[in-house]
Amino acid sequence: MNSKFYAQTGERLYWELLPNGLTVYYLPKMDYNRTYGLFTTNFGSLDTTFVPKGETAFQTFPEGIAHFLEHKLFEKEEGDVMYKFGALGAQTNAFTSFSRTSYLFSTRENAYECTELLLDFVQTPYFTDENVRKEQGIIQQEIQMYQDDSDWRLFAGLLEKMYPESPLAADIAGTKETINAITADDLYANYEIFYHPQNMNLFLTGPFEIEEMADFVQKNQAAKTFAELPEIQRQEVAAAEPISQAQLELEVAMPKFALGLRGEDDLPTDPQALMTYKLANQLFLDLLFGRTSQRYEELYNAGLIDDSFGYSFDLDKRFHFAVFTGDTENPKKLSETLQEVLKSYKIDRDFSEEHLELLKREMLGDYYSSLNSLEYIAQQFSSEVYGDLNFFDLPEILKKISLTTIEKAADQLISDMKLVEFTILPK
């Protein structure tokens, strides 16, 4: 069992690699009354093309299959697992992103029973042609619900134009056509590769004794057998040239505008450099467009943006991009202003040491507040994007970021980025 004490947060994290390849993180929180568990596989909507077990060639599966599999694992021959969690006094849920799928529980009681149930239901697939057909209708309703959400359509439309002909252009849930093409055999082929313990991690936090909980998890895993996992061969995310401008008409009261910056630069491979790059570019956007900036106030007072305005910098090992979204009566003017500020950021009055120190204090404040949320901490650990570094290393990395660090990261992003505009106009 490995452990590390993080002086800045006062937390001691334990972790171990089990003989079957599963990585388990333990964060005892004896002063809490709730236990939270998150079981994650490194498998998301991007992983539609890979080499199935026993095969030698790449095979492409229908879009939305990772999300479909997430739904199906809750259903067993004896019924829905959610009812079992409910009987234990626990809440449960799951979610699928571009690169991972996570299953979780949260409970004030029966922590060991809930941990066992979480491990067992995820590690016991039960797919039949009949229950797959039943789920197709349920997921189609979910897809339609998102299609009726104009903000979701804005983000999805931008991604589609930023990464054409790639899995990033597709809805995580798939389409009605791709969902209907999924079979029970497809689900098993995906499950056998991506739900092996070697491709998964478990995070547990709450008021438990570390030795007792670790012994419990070790015995649960030792009682199961898993076939040998071949090297996972995933197809790289390779998108066609972005479509620089596109628009759509929907029933909206005001135009919705999105500007995307598709990162084309090579990401650092060193974990510390990668986390620094992510934080530096997030601070770069905060400096220029955050609510503490003079630019935000100007754009707001000029009527170019309202409270719907937002931005983000997303980074995964296989892609990275920045996105601006908001409702505006003048998409053209807003786009020109955002692009001009990005190009001339070094002389912008908001790009200053004084402003940076304010934002770093604000980011640290948000970080320490987030330590009260077991759910948030667990979700930060499930991604494993930063190798040996994790959520608790953030304060030390943040402390070292200067305006020069941000300039270097921003120059790297901007020099090779590809700009995409997507607008939803009122019908």
CSV table of C-alpha atoms in Angstrom, one decimal:
chain,number,residue,atom,x,y,z
A,1,MET,CA,0.0,0.0,0.0
A,2,ASN,CA,1.4,3.4,-1.0
A,3,SER,CA,0.5,6.6,0.7
A,4,LYS,CA,1.3,10.3,0.5
A,5,PHE,CA,0.5,13.2,2.8
A,6,TYR,CA,-0.4,16.5,1.2
A,7,ALA,CA,0.6,19.2,3.7
A,8,GLN,CA,-1.4,22.0,1.9
A,9,THR,CA,-4.7,20.2,2.2
A,10,GLY,CA,-3.9,18.0,5.3
A,11,GLU,CA,-5.1,14.9,3.4
A,12,ARG,CA,-3.3,11.5,3.3
A,13,LEU,CA,-4.1,9.5,0.1
A,14,TYR,CA,-3.5,5.7,-0.1
A,15,TRP,CA,-3.4,3.7,-3.3
A,16,GLU,CA,-2.5,0.2,-4.4
A,17,LEU,CA,-2.3,-1.8,-7.6
A,18,LEU,CA,-4.1,-5.2,-7.1
A,19,PRO,CA,-2.8,-8.4,-8.6
A,20,ASN,CA,-5.6,-8.3,-11.3
A,21,GLY,CA,-4.4,-4.8,-12.4
A,22,LEU,CA,-7.1,-2.7,-10.7
A,23,THR,CA,-5.8,0.6,-9.2
A,24,VAL,CA,-7.6,1.5,-6.0
A,25,TYR,CA,-7.4,4.9,-4.3
A,26,TYR,CA,-8.5,5.3,-0.6
A,27,LEU,CA,-9.1,8.7,1.0
A,28,PRO,CA,-10.3,8.1,4.6
A,29,LYS,CA,-12.3,11.1,5.9
A,30,MET,CA,-13.1,10.1,9.5
A,31,ASP,CA,-15.0,13.3,10.3
A,32,TYR,CA,-17.5,12.8,7.5
A,33,ASN,CA,-20.7,10.8,7.7
A,34,ARG,CA,-21.0,9.8,4.1
A,35,THR,CA,-19.0,7.3,2.0
A,36,TYR,CA,-18.6,7.8,-1.7
A,37,GLY,CA,-17.4,5.3,-4.3
A,38,LEU,CA,-16.5,5.8,-8.0
A,39,PHE,CA,-15.6,2.9,-10.3
A,40,THR,CA,-14.2,4.1,-13.6
A,41,THR,CA,-13.1,2.6,-16.9
A,42,ASN,CA,-10.9,4.4,-19.4
A,43,PHE,CA,-13.5,4.0,-22.1
A,44,GLY,CA,-15.7,6.7,-23.5
A,45,SER,CA,-17.5,7.9,-26.7
A,46,LEU,CA,-14.2,8.3,-28.6
A,47,ASP,CA,-13.4,4.6,-28.4
A,48,THR,CA,-15.6,3.4,-31.2
A,49,THR,CA,-12.7,1.9,-33.2
A,50,PHE,CA,-10.3,-0.6,-31.6
A,51,VAL,CA,-9.0,-4.2,-32.0
A,52,PRO,CA,-11.5,-6.5,-30.3
A,53,LYS,CA,-10.3,-9.4,-28.2
A,54,GLY,CA,-9.1,-12.4,-30.3
A,55,GLU,CA,-8.9,-10.2,-33.4
A,56,THR,CA,-6.0,-8.6,-35.2
A,57,ALA,CA,-7.7,-5.8,-37.2
A,58,PHE,CA,-9.4,-2.6,-36.1
A,59,GLN,CA,-13.2,-2.8,-36.0
A,60,THR,CA,-15.6,0.2,-35.8
A,61,PHE,CA,-18.7,0.0,-33.5
A,62,PRO,CA,-21.8,2.2,-33.6
A,63,GLU,CA,-21.5,5.7,-32.1
A,64,GLY,CA,-22.9,5.9,-28.6
A,65,ILE,CA,-22.0,2.3,-27.6
A,66,ALA,CA,-20.0,3.4,-24.4
A,67,HIS,CA,-23.0,5.3,-23.2
A,68,PHE,CA,-25.3,2.4,-24.1
A,69,LEU,CA,-23.1,0.0,-22.2
A,70,GLU,CA,-23.3,2.3,-19.2
A,71,HIS,CA,-27.1,2.0,-19.2
A,72,LYS,CA,-27.1,-1.7,-19.7
A,73,LEU,CA,-24.8,-2.6,-16.8
A,74,PHE,CA,-27.5,-1.5,-14.3
A,75,GLU,CA,-29.9,-4.2,-15.6
A,76,LYS,CA,-29.4,-7.7,-14.4
A,77,GLU,CA,-31.4,-10.9,-14.8
A,78,GLU,CA,-32.9,-10.4,-11.3
A,79,GLY,CA,-33.8,-6.7,-12.0
A,80,ASP,CA,-32.4,-3.1,-11.8
A,81,VAL,CA,-29.4,-2.7,-9.6
A,82,MET,CA,-30.6,0.8,-8.6
A,83,TYR,CA,-33.3,-0.8,-6.4
A,84,LYS,CA,-30.6,-2.8,-4.5
A,85,PHE,CA,-28.7,0.4,-3.8
A,86,GLY,CA,-31.9,2.0,-2.7
A,87,ALA,CA,-32.6,-0.9,-0.3
A,88,LEU,CA,-29.1,-0.2,1.2
A,89,GLY,CA,-30.0,3.5,1.8
A,90,ALA,CA,-27.6,4.6,-1.0
A,91,GLN,CA,-27.9,6.7,-4.1
A,92,THR,CA,-26.3,5.6,-7.3
A,93,ASN,CA,-25.6,7.0,-10.8
A,94,ALA,CA,-23.3,6.8,-13.8
A,95,PHE,CA,-22.0,9.0,-16.5
A,96,THR,CA,-20.1,8.7,-19.8
A,97,SER,CA,-17.7,11.3,-21.2
A,98,PHE,CA,-15.5,11.4,-24.3
A,99,SER,CA,-12.8,9.2,-22.6
A,100,ARG,CA,-14.3,7.5,-19.5
A,101,THR,CA,-17.3,5.9,-18.0
A,102,SER,CA,-17.9,6.1,-14.2
A,103,TYR,CA,-20.3,4.4,-11.8
A,104,LEU,CA,-20.9,5.8,-8.4
A,105,PHE,CA,-22.7,5.4,-5.1
A,106,SER,CA,-23.1,7.7,-2.1
A,107,THR,CA,-24.3,6.5,1.3
A,108,ARG,CA,-24.5,7.2,5.0
A,109,GLU,CA,-24.8,3.5,5.9
A,110,ASN,CA,-23.8,0.1,4.7
A,111,ALA,CA,-20.6,1.3,3.1
A,112,TYR,CA,-19.1,-2.1,2.7
A,113,GLU,CA,-22.2,-3.6,1.2
A,114,CYS,CA,-22.4,-0.7,-1.3
A,115,THR,CA,-18.8,-1.1,-2.2
A,116,GLU,CA,-19.3,-4.8,-2.9
A,117,LEU,CA,-22.5,-4.1,-4.9
A,118,LEU,CA,-20.6,-1.4,-7.0
A,119,LEU,CA,-17.8,-3.8,-7.8
A,120,ASP,CA,-20.0,-6.8,-8.5
A,121,PHE,CA,-22.6,-5.2,-10.7
A,122,VAL,CA,-20.0,-3.5,-12.9
A,123,GLN,CA,-18.0,-6.7,-13.2
A,124,THR,CA,-21.0,-8.9,-14.0
A,125,PRO,CA,-22.4,-8.1,-17.5
A,126,TYR,CA,-25.8,-9.3,-18.5
A,127,PHE,CA,-26.8,-8.4,-22.1
A,128,THR,CA,-29.5,-10.1,-24.2
A,129,ASP,CA,-31.0,-9.2,-27.5
A,130,GLU,CA,-34.3,-8.6,-25.7
A,131,ASN,CA,-33.0,-6.2,-23.1
A,132,VAL,CA,-30.9,-4.4,-25.7
A,133,ARG,CA,-34.0,-3.7,-27.8
A,134,LYS,CA,-35.8,-2.4,-24.7
A,135,GLU,CA,-33.0,0.0,-23.9
A,136,GLN,CA,-32.8,1.4,-27.5
A,137,GLY,CA,-36.2,3.1,-27.0
A,138,ILE,CA,-35.2,4.6,-23.6
A,139,ILE,CA,-31.9,6.0,-25.0
A,140,GLN,CA,-33.7,7.4,-28.1
A,141,GLN,CA,-35.9,9.4,-25.8
A,142,GLU,CA,-32.8,10.7,-24.0
A,143,ILE,CA,-31.3,11.7,-27.3
A,144,GLN,CA,-34.4,13.6,-28.3
A,145,MET,CA,-34.4,15.4,-24.9
A,146,TYR,CA,-30.9,16.8,-25.7
A,147,GLN,CA,-32.0,17.7,-29.2
A,148,ASP,CA,-34.6,20.0,-27.7
A,149,ASP,CA,-32.0,21.8,-25.6
A,150,SER,CA,-30.6,24.8,-27.6
A,151,ASP,CA,-27.5,25.3,-25.4
A,152,TRP,CA,-26.6,21.6,-25.9
A,153,ARG,CA,-27.2,22.0,-29.7
A,154,LEU,CA,-24.8,25.0,-29.7
A,155,PHE,CA,-22.0,23.1,-28.0
A,156,ALA,CA,-22.6,19.9,-30.0
A,157,GLY,CA,-22.8,21.9,-33.3
A,158,LEU,CA,-19.5,23.6,-32.5
A,159,LEU,CA,-17.7,20.3,-31.8
A,160,GLU,CA,-19.1,18.8,-35.0
A,161,LYS,CA,-17.6,21.6,-37.0
A,162,MET,CA,-14.3,21.7,-35.0
A,163,TYR,CA,-13.6,17.9,-35.4
A,164,PRO,CA,-15.4,16.7,-38.6
A,165,GLU,CA,-15.3,13.0,-39.4
A,166,SER,CA,-14.1,12.0,-36.0
A,167,PRO,CA,-15.8,10.6,-32.8
A,168,LEU,CA,-15.6,14.1,-31.3
A,169,ALA,CA,-18.1,15.2,-33.8
A,170,ALA,CA,-20.7,12.7,-32.6
A,171,ASP,CA,-23.1,12.9,-29.7
A,172,ILE,CA,-21.9,10.9,-26.7
A,173,ALA,CA,-25.3,9.2,-26.7
A,174,GLY,CA,-25.1,8.4,-30.5
A,175,THR,CA,-28.0,8.8,-32.9
A,176,LYS,CA,-31.3,7.0,-33.3
A,177,GLU,CA,-29.7,5.1,-36.2
A,178,THR,CA,-26.5,4.1,-34.4
A,179,ILE,CA,-28.4,3.1,-31.3
A,180,ASN,CA,-30.6,0.8,-33.3
A,181,ALA,CA,-27.5,-0.9,-34.8
A,182,ILE,CA,-26.1,-1.9,-31.4
A,183,THR,CA,-26.4,-5.6,-30.5
A,184,ALA,CA,-25.7,-7.7,-27.4
A,185,ASP,CA,-22.6,-9.1,-29.1
A,186,ASP,CA,-21.3,-5.6,-29.7
A,187,LEU,CA,-21.7,-4.8,-26.0
A,188,TYR,CA,-19.8,-7.9,-25.0
A,189,ALA,CA,-17.0,-7.1,-27.5
A,190,ASN,CA,-16.6,-3.7,-25.9
A,191,TYR,CA,-17.0,-4.9,-22.4
A,192,GLU,CA,-14.3,-7.6,-22.7
A,193,ILE,CA,-11.6,-5.1,-23.6
A,194,PHE,CA,-12.5,-1.9,-21.7
A,195,TYR,CA,-13.9,-3.3,-18.5
A,196,HIS,CA,-10.9,-5.4,-17.5
A,197,PRO,CA,-9.5,-4.3,-14.1
A,198,GLN,CA,-6.2,-3.3,-15.8
A,199,ASN,CA,-8.2,-0.5,-17.6
A,200,MET,CA,-10.1,0.6,-14.5
A,201,ASN,CA,-9.7,2.4,-11.2
A,202,LEU,CA,-11.7,2.5,-8.0
A,203,PHE,CA,-11.8,5.6,-5.7
A,204,LEU,CA,-13.3,5.3,-2.2
A,205,THR,CA,-13.6,8.1,0.4
A,206,GLY,CA,-15.4,8.4,3.6
A,207,PRO,CA,-15.3,7.4,7.3
A,208,PHE,CA,-13.7,4.0,7.0
A,209,GLU,CA,-10.6,2.3,8.5
A,210,ILE,CA,-8.1,2.0,5.7
A,211,GLU,CA,-6.8,-1.5,6.5
A,212,GLU,CA,-10.3,-2.9,6.9
A,213,MET,CA,-11.6,-1.4,3.6
A,214,ALA,CA,-8.5,-2.4,1.7
A,215,ASP,CA,-8.8,-6.0,2.9
A,216,PHE,CA,-12.5,-6.0,1.9
A,217,VAL,CA,-11.7,-4.8,-1.6
A,218,GLN,CA,-8.8,-7.1,-2.0
A,219,LYS,CA,-10.9,-10.2,-1.0
A,220,ASN,CA,-13.7,-9.2,-3.4
A,221,GLN,CA,-11.3,-8.9,-6.3
A,222,ALA,CA,-9.3,-12.1,-5.4
A,223,ALA,CA,-12.5,-14.1,-5.6
A,224,LYS,CA,-13.0,-13.3,-9.2
A,225,THR,CA,-11.2,-14.5,-12.3
A,226,PHE,CA,-10.4,-12.3,-15.3
A,227,ALA,CA,-9.1,-13.5,-18.7
A,228,GLU,CA,-5.7,-12.1,-19.8
A,229,LEU,CA,-6.1,-8.7,-21.4
A,230,PRO,CA,-4.3,-8.1,-24.6
A,231,GLU,CA,-2.7,-4.7,-25.2
A,232,ILE,CA,-5.6,-2.3,-25.9
A,233,GLN,CA,-5.2,-0.8,-29.4
A,234,ARG,CA,-7.5,2.2,-29.9
A,235,GLN,CA,-7.6,4.2,-33.1
A,236,GLU,CA,-6.2,7.7,-32.7
A,237,VAL,CA,-8.6,10.7,-32.9
A,238,ALA,CA,-7.9,12.1,-36.3
A,239,ALA,CA,-10.3,14.8,-37.5
A,240,ALA,CA,-10.7,16.4,-40.9
A,241,GLU,CA,-10.0,20.1,-41.5
A,242,PRO,CA,-12.5,22.1,-39.4
A,243,ILE,CA,-15.4,24.0,-40.9
A,244,SER,CA,-14.6,27.6,-40.0
A,245,GLN,CA,-18.2,28.9,-40.0
A,246,ALA,CA,-21.6,27.3,-39.8
A,247,GLN,CA,-25.1,28.2,-38.6
A,248,LEU,CA,-28.4,26.6,-37.8
A,249,GLU,CA,-32.0,27.9,-37.3
A,250,LEU,CA,-34.0,26.9,-34.2
A,251,GLU,CA,-36.8,28.3,-32.1
A,252,VAL,CA,-34.7,30.6,-29.9
A,253,ALA,CA,-35.5,34.2,-28.8
A,254,MET,CA,-32.0,35.5,-29.4
A,255,PRO,CA,-29.0,34.3,-31.5
A,256,LYS,CA,-26.6,31.9,-29.7
A,257,PHE,CA,-23.0,32.2,-30.7
A,258,ALA,CA,-20.0,29.9,-30.1
A,259,LEU,CA,-16.3,30.3,-30.9
A,260,GLY,CA,-14.0,27.4,-30.7
A,261,LEU,CA,-10.2,27.2,-30.6
A,262,ARG,CA,-9.1,23.8,-31.7
A,263,GLY,CA,-5.7,23.1,-30.3
A,264,GLU,CA,-3.2,21.7,-32.8
A,265,ASP,CA,0.0,22.0,-30.7
A,266,ASP,CA,1.7,18.9,-29.2
A,267,LEU,CA,0.7,18.5,-25.5
A,268,PRO,CA,3.5,18.1,-23.0
A,269,THR,CA,4.1,14.4,-22.0
A,270,ASP,CA,5.5,15.2,-18.5
A,271,PRO,CA,2.7,15.2,-16.0
A,272,GLN,CA,3.8,18.4,-14.2
A,273,ALA,CA,4.1,20.3,-17.5
A,274,LEU,CA,0.7,19.0,-18.7
A,275,MET,CA,-1.0,20.1,-15.5
A,276,THR,CA,0.8,23.5,-15.8
A,277,TYR,CA,-0.3,23.8,-19.4
A,278,LYS,CA,-4.0,23.2,-18.5
A,279,LEU,CA,-4.0,25.6,-15.5
A,280,ALA,CA,-2.0,28.3,-17.4
A,281,ASN,CA,-4.5,28.3,-20.3
A,282,GLN,CA,-7.5,28.4,-17.9
A,283,LEU,CA,-5.9,31.4,-16.2
A,284,PHE,CA,-5.2,32.9,-19.6
A,285,LEU,CA,-8.9,32.9,-20.4
A,286,ASP,CA,-9.8,34.1,-16.9
A,287,LEU,CA,-7.5,37.1,-17.2
A,288,LEU,CA,-8.9,38.3,-20.5
A,289,PHE,CA,-12.6,37.3,-20.2
A,290,GLY,CA,-13.4,36.5,-16.6
A,291,ARG,CA,-15.9,38.5,-14.5
A,292,THR,CA,-13.0,40.3,-12.8
A,293,SER,CA,-11.7,41.6,-16.1
A,294,GLN,CA,-12.4,45.1,-17.5
A,295,ARG,CA,-13.1,43.4,-20.8
A,296,TYR,CA,-16.0,41.5,-19.4
A,297,GLU,CA,-17.6,44.7,-18.0
A,298,GLU,CA,-17.1,46.5,-21.4
A,299,LEU,CA,-18.7,43.6,-23.4
A,300,TYR,CA,-21.5,43.5,-20.9
A,301,ASN,CA,-22.2,47.2,-20.9
A,302,ALA,CA,-22.0,47.3,-24.7
A,303,GLY,CA,-24.8,44.7,-24.8
A,304,LEU,CA,-22.5,42.2,-26.7
A,305,ILE,CA,-22.8,39.6,-23.9
A,306,ASP,CA,-25.2,38.9,-21.0
A,307,ASP,CA,-25.1,36.4,-18.1
A,308,SER,CA,-25.2,33.5,-20.5
A,309,PHE,CA,-21.6,34.3,-21.6
A,310,GLY,CA,-19.1,31.6,-20.6
A,311,TYR,CA,-15.9,29.9,-21.7
A,312,SER,CA,-13.8,26.9,-20.9
A,313,PHE,CA,-10.6,25.1,-21.7
A,314,ASP,CA,-10.9,21.3,-22.0
A,315,LEU,CA,-7.9,19.0,-22.2
A,316,ASP,CA,-7.7,15.3,-22.7
A,317,LYS,CA,-4.7,13.2,-23.8
A,318,ARG,CA,-6.3,13.0,-27.2
A,319,PHE,CA,-7.6,16.5,-27.8
A,320,HIS,CA,-7.7,20.0,-26.3
A,321,PHE,CA,-9.8,23.1,-27.1
A,322,ALA,CA,-11.1,26.4,-25.8
A,323,VAL,CA,-14.8,27.3,-26.2
A,324,PHE,CA,-16.7,30.6,-25.8
A,325,THR,CA,-20.5,30.6,-25.8
A,326,GLY,CA,-23.2,33.1,-25.2
A,327,ASP,CA,-26.5,34.7,-26.3
A,328,THR,CA,-25.9,37.9,-28.3
A,329,GLU,CA,-27.7,40.1,-30.8
A,330,ASN,CA,-24.5,40.7,-32.6
A,331,PRO,CA,-22.6,37.5,-33.2
A,332,LYS,CA,-20.3,39.0,-35.8
A,333,LYS,CA,-19.1,41.9,-33.5
A,334,LEU,CA,-18.7,39.5,-30.6
A,335,SER,CA,-16.6,37.1,-32.6
A,336,GLU,CA,-14.4,40.0,-34.0
A,337,THR,CA,-13.8,41.3,-30.5
A,338,LEU,CA,-12.9,38.0,-28.9
A,339,GLN,CA,-10.5,37.2,-31.7
A,340,GLU,CA,-8.9,40.6,-31.5
A,341,VAL,CA,-8.4,40.3,-27.7
A,342,LEU,CA,-6.8,36.8,-28.2
A,343,LYS,CA,-4.4,38.1,-30.8
A,344,SER,CA,-3.2,41.1,-28.9
A,345,TYR,CA,-3.4,39.7,-25.3
A,346,LYS,CA,0.1,40.7,-24.4
A,347,ILE,CA,-0.8,44.4,-24.4
A,348,ASP,CA,-4.2,43.9,-22.9
A,349,ARG,CA,-4.7,45.9,-19.7
A,350,ASP,CA,-6.3,42.8,-18.0
A,351,PHE,CA,-3.1,40.8,-18.7
A,352,SER,CA,-1.2,41.9,-15.6
A,353,GLU,CA,0.6,40.4,-12.6
A,354,GLU,CA,-1.8,42.1,-10.2
A,355,HIS,CA,-4.8,40.6,-11.9
A,356,LEU,CA,-3.1,37.2,-12.0
A,357,GLU,CA,-2.5,37.2,-8.3
A,358,LEU,CA,-6.2,38.0,-7.7
A,359,LEU,CA,-7.3,35.1,-9.9
A,360,LYS,CA,-4.8,32.6,-8.3
A,361,ARG,CA,-6.2,33.5,-4.9
A,362,GLU,CA,-9.7,33.1,-6.2
A,363,MET,CA,-8.9,29.7,-7.8
A,364,LEU,CA,-7.3,28.5,-4.6
A,365,GLY,CA,-10.4,29.6,-2.7
A,366,ASP,CA,-12.6,27.6,-5.0
A,367,TYR,CA,-10.2,24.6,-4.7
A,368,TYR,CA,-10.3,24.5,-0.9
A,369,SER,CA,-14.1,24.9,-1.0
A,370,SER,CA,-14.3,21.9,-3.3
A,371,LEU,CA,-12.5,19.7,-0.7
A,372,ASN,CA,-15.8,19.6,1.1
A,373,SER,CA,-17.3,17.7,-1.8
A,374,LEU,CA,-16.5,14.0,-1.8
A,375,GLU,CA,-18.1,13.7,-5.2
A,376,TYR,CA,-15.9,16.4,-6.7
A,377,ILE,CA,-12.7,14.9,-5.3
A,378,ALA,CA,-13.6,11.4,-6.5
A,379,GLN,CA,-14.3,12.7,-10.0
A,380,GLN,CA,-11.0,14.5,-10.2
A,381,PHE,CA,-9.2,11.2,-9.5
A,382,SER,CA,-11.1,9.1,-12.0
A,383,SER,CA,-9.6,10.7,-15.1
A,384,GLU,CA,-5.9,9.8,-14.4
A,385,VAL,CA,-4.9,12.3,-17.1
A,386,TYR,CA,-1.9,13.6,-15.2
A,387,GLY,CA,0.0,10.3,-14.5
A,388,ASP,CA,1.7,10.5,-11.1
A,389,LEU,CA,0.1,13.8,-10.3
A,390,ASN,CA,-3.4,14.3,-9.0
A,391,PHE,CA,-6.0,16.7,-7.7
A,392,PHE,CA,-4.0,17.3,-4.4
A,393,ASP,CA,-0.9,18.5,-6.3
A,394,LEU,CA,-2.8,21.5,-7.8
A,395,PRO,CA,-1.9,24.1,-5.1
A,396,GLU,CA,1.8,23.5,-5.6
A,397,ILE,CA,1.6,23.7,-9.4
A,398,LEU,CA,-0.6,26.8,-9.3
A,399,LYS,CA,1.8,28.6,-6.9
A,400,LYS,CA,4.6,28.3,-9.6
A,401,ILE,CA,2.5,29.8,-12.5
A,402,SER,CA,3.6,33.3,-13.4
A,403,LEU,CA,2.6,35.6,-16.2
A,404,THR,CA,5.5,34.3,-18.2
A,405,THR,CA,4.3,30.7,-17.8
A,406,ILE,CA,0.9,31.8,-19.1
A,407,GLU,CA,2.4,33.6,-22.0
A,408,LYS,CA,4.3,30.5,-23.0
A,409,ALA,CA,1.2,28.2,-22.8
A,410,ALA,CA,-1.0,30.8,-24.6
A,411,ASP,CA,1.5,31.2,-27.4
A,412,GLN,CA,1.7,27.5,-27.8
A,413,LEU,CA,-2.1,27.2,-28.0
A,414,ILE,CA,-2.7,30.2,-30.2
A,415,SER,CA,0.1,29.7,-32.7
A,416,ASP,CA,-1.3,26.5,-34.0
A,417,MET,CA,-5.0,26.8,-33.2
A,418,LYS,CA,-7.9,26.6,-35.7
A,419,LEU,CA,-10.8,28.9,-35.2
A,420,VAL,CA,-14.4,27.8,-35.7
A,421,GLU,CA,-17.6,29.9,-35.4
A,422,PHE,CA,-21.0,28.3,-34.9
A,423,THR,CA,-24.3,30.3,-34.6
A,424,ILE,CA,-27.9,29.4,-33.9
A,425,LEU,CA,-30.2,31.9,-35.4
A,426,PRO,CA,-33.9,32.4,-34.5
A,427,LYS,CA,-36.3,30.9,-37.0
